[in-house]
Amino acid sequence: MISVEEFLRANPVRLQDGDASGSVAAAGGRSRFTRDDTSHGGRPERTMPRRGGFGSRGSFGEGPEDPRDGDACREAALSLLDAAPRSSGALSDRLKRKGYEEQVVADVVDGLIRVGLVDDERYAQSMVRYCLSRHLGEFGTIREMTRKGVDRALAVRVAAEAARNGDFVESAYELGRVVARRTVGMERDRRLRRFWSAGGRKGHAPDLIRQVAADVFHDDDGCESD
């Protein structure tokens, strides 16, 4: 087995500027050192993200080497999808912002749709479930889906399906119960203003807000109805 002395002779080290003397090492302290044959002065070489991936335009202000490179564009698209599900519209916009040509982006996204890696219908359905978990109404859900790049016609259709199932009615009542719990002890008018404000922000229909307000905040003693 090689001894420590032989190892050090074969691999000489030098202390960096500002380090303590050898007495520190002798006392059991840690000192920074680098190999003499290190090409970067002991500092690990920084690795930059590949062009076309997360390290392209938007992160470092640098576009792809070739805006017409379909393979690099596909790699960037897969990286984006790996980070989070996206609609075809949102994915296309992101790739264009990275600097890829419009036709290249369209070809890549179409290919991902064909193999099922991008599915706007499935994405829209998941967005509806997400919006309901946040107590959004029908209008608020459509607004959120279109903001995420879902085609408006698709957003309206899947939201209408949820409305027919009564999902947004239950969402409005749950929002009412949440506001009622948070405003216990306040005057009724103040509680109603809080609920109307929340219902409007969440995109619930005025008639539905009025219905929930009458059912949940019908008393005057600051107590939630059963």
PDB file of C-alpha atoms in Angstrom, residues 9-217:
ATOM      1  CA  ARG A   9       5.670  13.285  -3.517  1.00  0.00           C
ATOM      2  CA  ALA A  10       3.682  12.046  -6.505  1.00  0.00           C
ATOM      3  CA  ASN A  11       0.913  14.607  -6.025  1.00  0.00           C
ATOM      4  CA  PRO A  12       2.432  17.859  -4.704  1.00  0.00           C
ATOM      5  CA  VAL A  13       0.045  20.412  -3.236  1.00  0.00           C
ATOM      6  CA  ARG A  14       0.306  24.114  -2.565  1.00  0.00           C
ATOM      7  CA  LEU A  15      -1.621  26.342  -0.186  1.00  0.00           C
ATOM      8  CA  GLN A  16      -3.740  29.085  -1.699  1.00  0.00           C
ATOM      9  CA  ASP A  17      -3.115  32.734  -0.818  1.00  0.00           C
ATOM     10  CA  GLY A  18      -4.664  33.777   2.445  1.00  0.00           C
ATOM     11  CA  ASP A  19      -4.614  30.276   3.954  1.00  0.00           C
ATOM     12  CA  ALA A  20      -3.160  29.649   7.353  1.00  0.00           C
ATOM     13  CA  SER A  21       0.298  28.179   7.755  1.00  0.00           C
ATOM     14  CA  GLY A  22       1.040  24.510   7.960  1.00  0.00           C
ATOM     15  CA  SER A  23       0.508  24.670  11.730  1.00  0.00           C
ATOM     16  CA  VAL A  24      -3.222  24.844  11.072  1.00  0.00           C
ATOM     17  CA  ALA A  25      -3.160  21.529   9.275  1.00  0.00           C
ATOM     18  CA  ALA A  26      -0.979  20.107  12.002  1.00  0.00           C
ATOM     19  CA  ALA A  27      -3.551  21.213  14.587  1.00  0.00           C
ATOM     20  CA  GLY A  28      -6.303  19.367  12.749  1.00  0.00           C
ATOM     21  CA  GLY A  29      -7.731  22.424  10.990  1.00  0.00           C
ATOM     22  CA  ARG A  30      -8.844  22.422   7.364  1.00  0.00           C
ATOM     23  CA  SER A  31      -6.977  24.401   4.746  1.00  0.00           C
ATOM     24  CA  ARG A  32      -7.769  24.867   1.076  1.00  0.00           C
ATOM     25  CA  PHE A  33      -5.321  23.397  -1.402  1.00  0.00           C
ATOM     26  CA  THR A  34      -5.071  22.657  -5.054  1.00  0.00           C
ATOM     27  CA  ARG A  35      -3.207  20.188  -7.170  1.00  0.00           C
ATOM     28  CA  ASP A  36      -0.201  21.642  -9.014  1.00  0.00           C
ATOM     29  CA  ASP A  37      -1.497  20.196 -12.252  1.00  0.00           C
ATOM     30  CA  THR A  38      -4.946  21.725 -11.823  1.00  0.00           C
ATOM     31  CA  SER A  39      -5.769  23.769 -14.918  1.00  0.00           C
ATOM     32  CA  HIS A  40      -8.259  26.080 -13.174  1.00  0.00           C
ATOM     33  CA  GLY A  41      -6.267  27.109 -10.117  1.00  0.00           C
ATOM     34  CA  GLY A  42      -8.088  24.675  -7.854  1.00  0.00           C
ATOM     35  CA  ARG A  43     -11.530  26.063  -8.630  1.00  0.00           C
ATOM     36  CA  PRO A  44     -14.040  23.622 -10.128  1.00  0.00           C
ATOM     37  CA  GLU A  45     -14.868  24.422 -13.702  1.00  0.00           C
ATOM     38  CA  ARG A  46     -18.295  26.030 -14.070  1.00  0.00           C
ATOM     39  CA  THR A  47     -20.628  24.208 -16.356  1.00  0.00           C
ATOM     40  CA  MET A  48     -23.078  26.203 -18.411  1.00  0.00           C
ATOM     41  CA  PRO A  49     -26.450  24.820 -19.486  1.00  0.00           C
ATOM     42  CA  ARG A  50     -26.656  23.621 -23.041  1.00  0.00           C
ATOM     43  CA  ARG A  51     -27.971  25.997 -25.626  1.00  0.00           C
ATOM     44  CA  GLY A  52     -31.609  25.410 -26.349  1.00  0.00           C
ATOM     45  CA  GLY A  53     -32.357  24.078 -22.864  1.00  0.00           C
ATOM     46  CA  PHE A  54     -33.016  25.988 -19.660  1.00  0.00           C
ATOM     47  CA  GLY A  55     -29.844  28.016 -20.156  1.00  0.00           C
ATOM     48  CA  SER A  56     -30.983  29.644 -23.384  1.00  0.00           C
ATOM     49  CA  ARG A  57     -32.853  32.879 -23.846  1.00  0.00           C
ATOM     50  CA  GLY A  58     -34.766  33.961 -20.775  1.00  0.00           C
ATOM     51  CA  SER A  59     -32.126  32.682 -18.335  1.00  0.00           C
ATOM     52  CA  PHE A  60     -28.847  34.056 -19.682  1.00  0.00           C
ATOM     53  CA  GLY A  61     -30.142  36.287 -22.485  1.00  0.00           C
ATOM     54  CA  GLU A  62     -28.633  33.949 -25.085  1.00  0.00           C
ATOM     55  CA  GLY A  63     -30.621  32.332 -27.869  1.00  0.00           C
ATOM     56  CA  PRO A  64     -29.984  28.964 -29.518  1.00  0.00           C
ATOM     57  CA  GLU A  65     -26.956  28.522 -31.751  1.00  0.00           C
ATOM     58  CA  ASP A  66     -29.285  27.736 -34.661  1.00  0.00           C
ATOM     59  CA  PRO A  67     -32.915  28.972 -34.425  1.00  0.00           C
ATOM     60  CA  ARG A  68     -33.793  26.380 -37.105  1.00  0.00           C
ATOM     61  CA  ASP A  69     -32.365  23.420 -35.173  1.00  0.00           C
ATOM     62  CA  GLY A  70     -35.370  21.152 -34.670  1.00  0.00           C
ATOM     63  CA  ASP A  71     -33.485  18.707 -32.452  1.00  0.00           C
ATOM     64  CA  ALA A  72     -32.379  21.423 -30.042  1.00  0.00           C
ATOM     65  CA  CYS A  73     -35.876  22.899 -30.051  1.00  0.00           C
ATOM     66  CA  ARG A  74     -37.340  19.467 -29.230  1.00  0.00           C
ATOM     67  CA  GLU A  75     -34.850  19.042 -26.403  1.00  0.00           C
ATOM     68  CA  ALA A  76     -35.843  22.425 -24.999  1.00  0.00           C
ATOM     69  CA  ALA A  77     -39.531  21.499 -25.263  1.00  0.00           C
ATOM     70  CA  LEU A  78     -39.008  18.218 -23.419  1.00  0.00           C
ATOM     71  CA  SER A  79     -37.094  20.031 -20.683  1.00  0.00           C
ATOM     72  CA  LEU A  80     -39.981  22.461 -20.252  1.00  0.00           C
ATOM     73  CA  LEU A  81     -42.528  19.634 -20.126  1.00  0.00           C
ATOM     74  CA  ASP A  82     -40.408  17.794 -17.617  1.00  0.00           C
ATOM     75  CA  ALA A  83     -40.555  20.837 -15.335  1.00  0.00           C
ATOM     76  CA  ALA A  84     -44.346  21.257 -15.564  1.00  0.00           C
ATOM     77  CA  PRO A  85     -47.311  20.273 -17.758  1.00  0.00           C
ATOM     78  CA  ARG A  86     -48.095  22.884 -20.404  1.00  0.00           C
ATOM     79  CA  SER A  87     -50.672  23.568 -23.057  1.00  0.00           C
ATOM     80  CA  SER A  88     -49.561  23.626 -26.677  1.00  0.00           C
ATOM     81  CA  GLY A  89     -50.045  27.391 -26.752  1.00  0.00           C
ATOM     82  CA  ALA A  90     -47.946  28.033 -23.656  1.00  0.00           C
ATOM     83  CA  LEU A  91     -45.230  25.672 -24.867  1.00  0.00           C
ATOM     84  CA  SER A  92     -45.104  27.337 -28.289  1.00  0.00           C
ATOM     85  CA  ASP A  93     -44.845  30.801 -26.759  1.00  0.00           C
ATOM     86  CA  ARG A  94     -42.022  29.732 -24.474  1.00  0.00           C
ATOM     87  CA  LEU A  95     -40.020  28.161 -27.299  1.00  0.00           C
ATOM     88  CA  LYS A  96     -40.450  31.247 -29.469  1.00  0.00           C
ATOM     89  CA  ARG A  97     -39.213  33.430 -26.616  1.00  0.00           C
ATOM     90  CA  LYS A  98     -36.145  31.208 -26.440  1.00  0.00           C
ATOM     91  CA  GLY A  99     -35.389  32.251 -30.017  1.00  0.00           C
ATOM     92  CA  TYR A 100     -36.542  29.344 -32.176  1.00  0.00           C
ATOM     93  CA  GLU A 101     -38.195  30.070 -35.497  1.00  0.00           C
ATOM     94  CA  GLU A 102     -41.974  29.895 -35.618  1.00  0.00           C
ATOM     95  CA  GLN A 103     -42.171  27.051 -38.139  1.00  0.00           C
ATOM     96  CA  VAL A 104     -39.619  24.986 -36.201  1.00  0.00           C
ATOM     97  CA  VAL A 105     -41.647  25.480 -33.028  1.00  0.00           C
ATOM     98  CA  ALA A 106     -44.873  24.522 -34.792  1.00  0.00           C
ATOM     99  CA  ASP A 107     -43.320  21.317 -36.155  1.00  0.00           C
ATOM    100  CA  VAL A 108     -41.902  20.329 -32.767  1.00  0.00           C
ATOM    101  CA  VAL A 109     -45.143  20.993 -30.873  1.00  0.00           C
ATOM    102  CA  ASP A 110     -47.212  19.155 -33.505  1.00  0.00           C
ATOM    103  CA  GLY A 111     -44.906  16.168 -33.144  1.00  0.00           C
ATOM    104  CA  LEU A 112     -45.301  16.176 -29.363  1.00  0.00           C
ATOM    105  CA  ILE A 113     -49.074  16.325 -29.768  1.00  0.00           C
ATOM    106  CA  ARG A 114     -49.025  13.327 -32.116  1.00  0.00           C
ATOM    107  CA  VAL A 115     -47.161  11.160 -29.604  1.00  0.00           C
ATOM    108  CA  GLY A 116     -49.364  12.296 -26.717  1.00  0.00           C
ATOM    109  CA  LEU A 117     -46.781  14.285 -24.761  1.00  0.00           C
ATOM    110  CA  VAL A 118     -48.866  17.430 -25.232  1.00  0.00           C
ATOM    111  CA  ASP A 119     -52.632  17.039 -24.762  1.00  0.00           C
ATOM    112  CA  ASP A 120     -54.630  20.254 -24.478  1.00  0.00           C
ATOM    113  CA  GLU A 121     -57.868  18.462 -23.558  1.00  0.00           C
ATOM    114  CA  ARG A 122     -56.230  16.607 -20.697  1.00  0.00           C
ATOM    115  CA  TYR A 123     -54.414  19.742 -19.585  1.00  0.00           C
ATOM    116  CA  ALA A 124     -57.646  21.758 -19.602  1.00  0.00           C
ATOM    117  CA  GLN A 125     -59.408  19.131 -17.480  1.00  0.00           C
ATOM    118  CA  SER A 126     -56.581  19.212 -14.958  1.00  0.00           C
ATOM    119  CA  MET A 127     -56.771  23.006 -14.912  1.00  0.00           C
ATOM    120  CA  VAL A 128     -60.481  22.823 -14.046  1.00  0.00           C
ATOM    121  CA  ARG A 129     -59.709  20.578 -11.079  1.00  0.00           C
ATOM    122  CA  TYR A 130     -56.966  22.939  -9.974  1.00  0.00           C
ATOM    123  CA  CYS A 131     -59.249  25.964 -10.222  1.00  0.00           C
ATOM    124  CA  LEU A 132     -61.991  24.228  -8.244  1.00  0.00           C
ATOM    125  CA  SER A 133     -59.493  23.457  -5.495  1.00  0.00           C
ATOM    126  CA  ARG A 134     -58.916  27.230  -5.269  1.00  0.00           C
ATOM    127  CA  HIS A 135     -62.682  27.878  -5.141  1.00  0.00           C
ATOM    128  CA  LEU A 136     -62.735  29.634  -8.520  1.00  0.00           C
ATOM    129  CA  GLY A 137     -65.965  30.153 -10.423  1.00  0.00           C
ATOM    130  CA  GLU A 138     -66.729  29.455 -14.053  1.00  0.00           C
ATOM    131  CA  PHE A 139     -65.526  32.829 -15.314  1.00  0.00           C
ATOM    132  CA  GLY A 140     -62.426  32.692 -13.146  1.00  0.00           C
ATOM    133  CA  THR A 141     -61.610  29.208 -14.410  1.00  0.00           C
ATOM    134  CA  ILE A 142     -61.894  30.263 -18.051  1.00  0.00           C
ATOM    135  CA  ARG A 143     -59.716  33.275 -17.337  1.00  0.00           C
ATOM    136  CA  GLU A 144     -57.060  31.129 -15.651  1.00  0.00           C
ATOM    137  CA  MET A 145     -57.015  28.545 -18.446  1.00  0.00           C
ATOM    138  CA  THR A 146     -56.624  31.129 -21.201  1.00  0.00           C
ATOM    139  CA  ARG A 147     -53.851  32.768 -19.182  1.00  0.00           C
ATOM    140  CA  LYS A 148     -52.075  29.405 -19.226  1.00  0.00           C
ATOM    141  CA  GLY A 149     -52.309  29.184 -23.008  1.00  0.00           C
ATOM    142  CA  VAL A 150     -55.440  27.027 -23.383  1.00  0.00           C
ATOM    143  CA  ASP A 151     -57.463  27.890 -26.473  1.00  0.00           C
ATOM    144  CA  ARG A 152     -60.473  29.942 -25.376  1.00  0.00           C
ATOM    145  CA  ALA A 153     -63.006  27.729 -27.152  1.00  0.00           C
ATOM    146  CA  LEU A 154     -61.639  24.672 -25.345  1.00  0.00           C
ATOM    147  CA  ALA A 155     -61.569  26.536 -22.028  1.00  0.00           C
ATOM    148  CA  VAL A 156     -65.210  27.587 -22.408  1.00  0.00           C
ATOM    149  CA  ARG A 157     -66.274  24.051 -23.308  1.00  0.00           C
ATOM    150  CA  VAL A 158     -64.611  22.240 -20.411  1.00  0.00           C
ATOM    151  CA  ALA A 159     -65.757  24.929 -17.969  1.00  0.00           C
ATOM    152  CA  ALA A 160     -69.323  24.546 -19.238  1.00  0.00           C
ATOM    153  CA  GLU A 161     -69.114  20.797 -18.605  1.00  0.00           C
ATOM    154  CA  ALA A 162     -68.058  21.449 -15.022  1.00  0.00           C
ATOM    155  CA  ALA A 163     -70.888  23.960 -14.634  1.00  0.00           C
ATOM    156  CA  ARG A 164     -73.446  21.397 -15.803  1.00  0.00           C
ATOM    157  CA  ASN A 165     -72.125  19.012 -13.161  1.00  0.00           C
ATOM    158  CA  GLY A 166     -72.708  21.643 -10.479  1.00  0.00           C
ATOM    159  CA  ASP A 167     -68.994  21.932  -9.682  1.00  0.00           C
ATOM    160  CA  PHE A 168     -68.956  25.725  -9.544  1.00  0.00           C
ATOM    161  CA  VAL A 169     -72.021  25.847  -7.288  1.00  0.00           C
ATOM    162  CA  GLU A 170     -70.218  23.683  -4.758  1.00  0.00           C
ATOM    163  CA  SER A 171     -67.098  25.801  -5.241  1.00  0.00           C
ATOM    164  CA  ALA A 172     -69.055  28.970  -4.439  1.00  0.00           C
ATOM    165  CA  TYR A 173     -70.606  27.431  -1.310  1.00  0.00           C
ATOM    166  CA  GLU A 174     -67.217  26.235  -0.125  1.00  0.00           C
ATOM    167  CA  LEU A 175     -65.849  29.748  -0.646  1.00  0.00           C
ATOM    168  CA  GLY A 176     -68.788  31.093   1.342  1.00  0.00           C
ATOM    169  CA  ARG A 177     -68.094  28.715   4.210  1.00  0.00           C
ATOM    170  CA  VAL A 178     -64.414  29.684   4.221  1.00  0.00           C
ATOM    171  CA  VAL A 179     -65.217  33.405   4.364  1.00  0.00           C
ATOM    172  CA  ALA A 180     -67.857  32.792   7.025  1.00  0.00           C
ATOM    173  CA  ARG A 181     -65.366  31.015   9.268  1.00  0.00           C
ATOM    174  CA  ARG A 182     -62.819  33.772   8.829  1.00  0.00           C
ATOM    175  CA  THR A 183     -65.262  36.580   9.602  1.00  0.00           C
ATOM    176  CA  VAL A 184     -67.023  35.163  12.649  1.00  0.00           C
ATOM    177  CA  GLY A 185     -67.771  38.011  15.052  1.00  0.00           C
ATOM    178  CA  MET A 186     -67.905  40.744  12.409  1.00  0.00           C
ATOM    179  CA  GLU A 187     -71.029  42.685  11.536  1.00  0.00           C
ATOM    180  CA  ARG A 188     -73.145  41.019   8.889  1.00  0.00           C
ATOM    181  CA  ASP A 189     -72.706  43.809   6.311  1.00  0.00           C
ATOM    182  CA  ARG A 190     -68.951  43.604   6.646  1.00  0.00           C
ATOM    183  CA  ARG A 191     -69.015  39.835   6.269  1.00  0.00           C
ATOM    184  CA  LEU A 192     -71.139  40.153   3.141  1.00  0.00           C
ATOM    185  CA  ARG A 193     -68.762  42.693   1.647  1.00  0.00           C
ATOM    186  CA  ARG A 194     -65.863  40.299   2.271  1.00  0.00           C
ATOM    187  CA  PHE A 195     -67.728  37.469   0.574  1.00  0.00           C
ATOM    188  CA  TRP A 196     -68.865  39.529  -2.414  1.00  0.00           C
ATOM    189  CA  SER A 197     -65.310  40.759  -2.890  1.00  0.00           C
ATOM    190  CA  ALA A 198     -63.897  37.225  -2.727  1.00  0.00           C
ATOM    191  CA  GLY A 199     -66.598  35.846  -5.022  1.00  0.00           C
ATOM    192  CA  GLY A 200     -65.932  38.526  -7.612  1.00  0.00           C
ATOM    193  CA  ARG A 201     -62.182  37.959  -7.567  1.00  0.00           C
ATOM    194  CA  LYS A 202     -62.704  34.220  -7.941  1.00  0.00           C
ATOM    195  CA  GLY A 203     -64.919  34.709 -10.977  1.00  0.00           C
ATOM    196  CA  HIS A 204     -68.266  33.468  -9.655  1.00  0.00           C
ATOM    197  CA  ALA A 205     -71.507  34.595 -11.278  1.00  0.00           C
ATOM    198  CA  PRO A 206     -73.324  37.405  -9.378  1.00  0.00           C
ATOM    199  CA  ASP A 207     -76.544  35.389  -9.092  1.00  0.00           C
ATOM    200  CA  LEU A 208     -74.658  32.506  -7.522  1.00  0.00           C
ATOM    201  CA  ILE A 209     -72.849  34.824  -5.104  1.00  0.00           C
ATOM    202  CA  ARG A 210     -76.191  36.274  -4.078  1.00  0.00           C
ATOM    203  CA  GLN A 211     -77.629  32.798  -3.524  1.00  0.00           C
ATOM    204  CA  VAL A 212     -74.706  31.678  -1.363  1.00  0.00           C
ATOM    205  CA  ALA A 213     -74.755  34.922   0.611  1.00  0.00           C
ATOM    206  CA  ALA A 214     -78.418  34.423   1.438  1.00  0.00           C
ATOM    207  CA  ASP A 215     -77.885  30.808   2.531  1.00  0.00           C
ATOM    208  CA  VAL A 216     -74.626  31.137   4.450  1.00  0.00           C
ATOM    209  CA  PHE A 217     -74.839  34.646   5.913  1.00  0.00           C
TER     210      PHE A 217
END
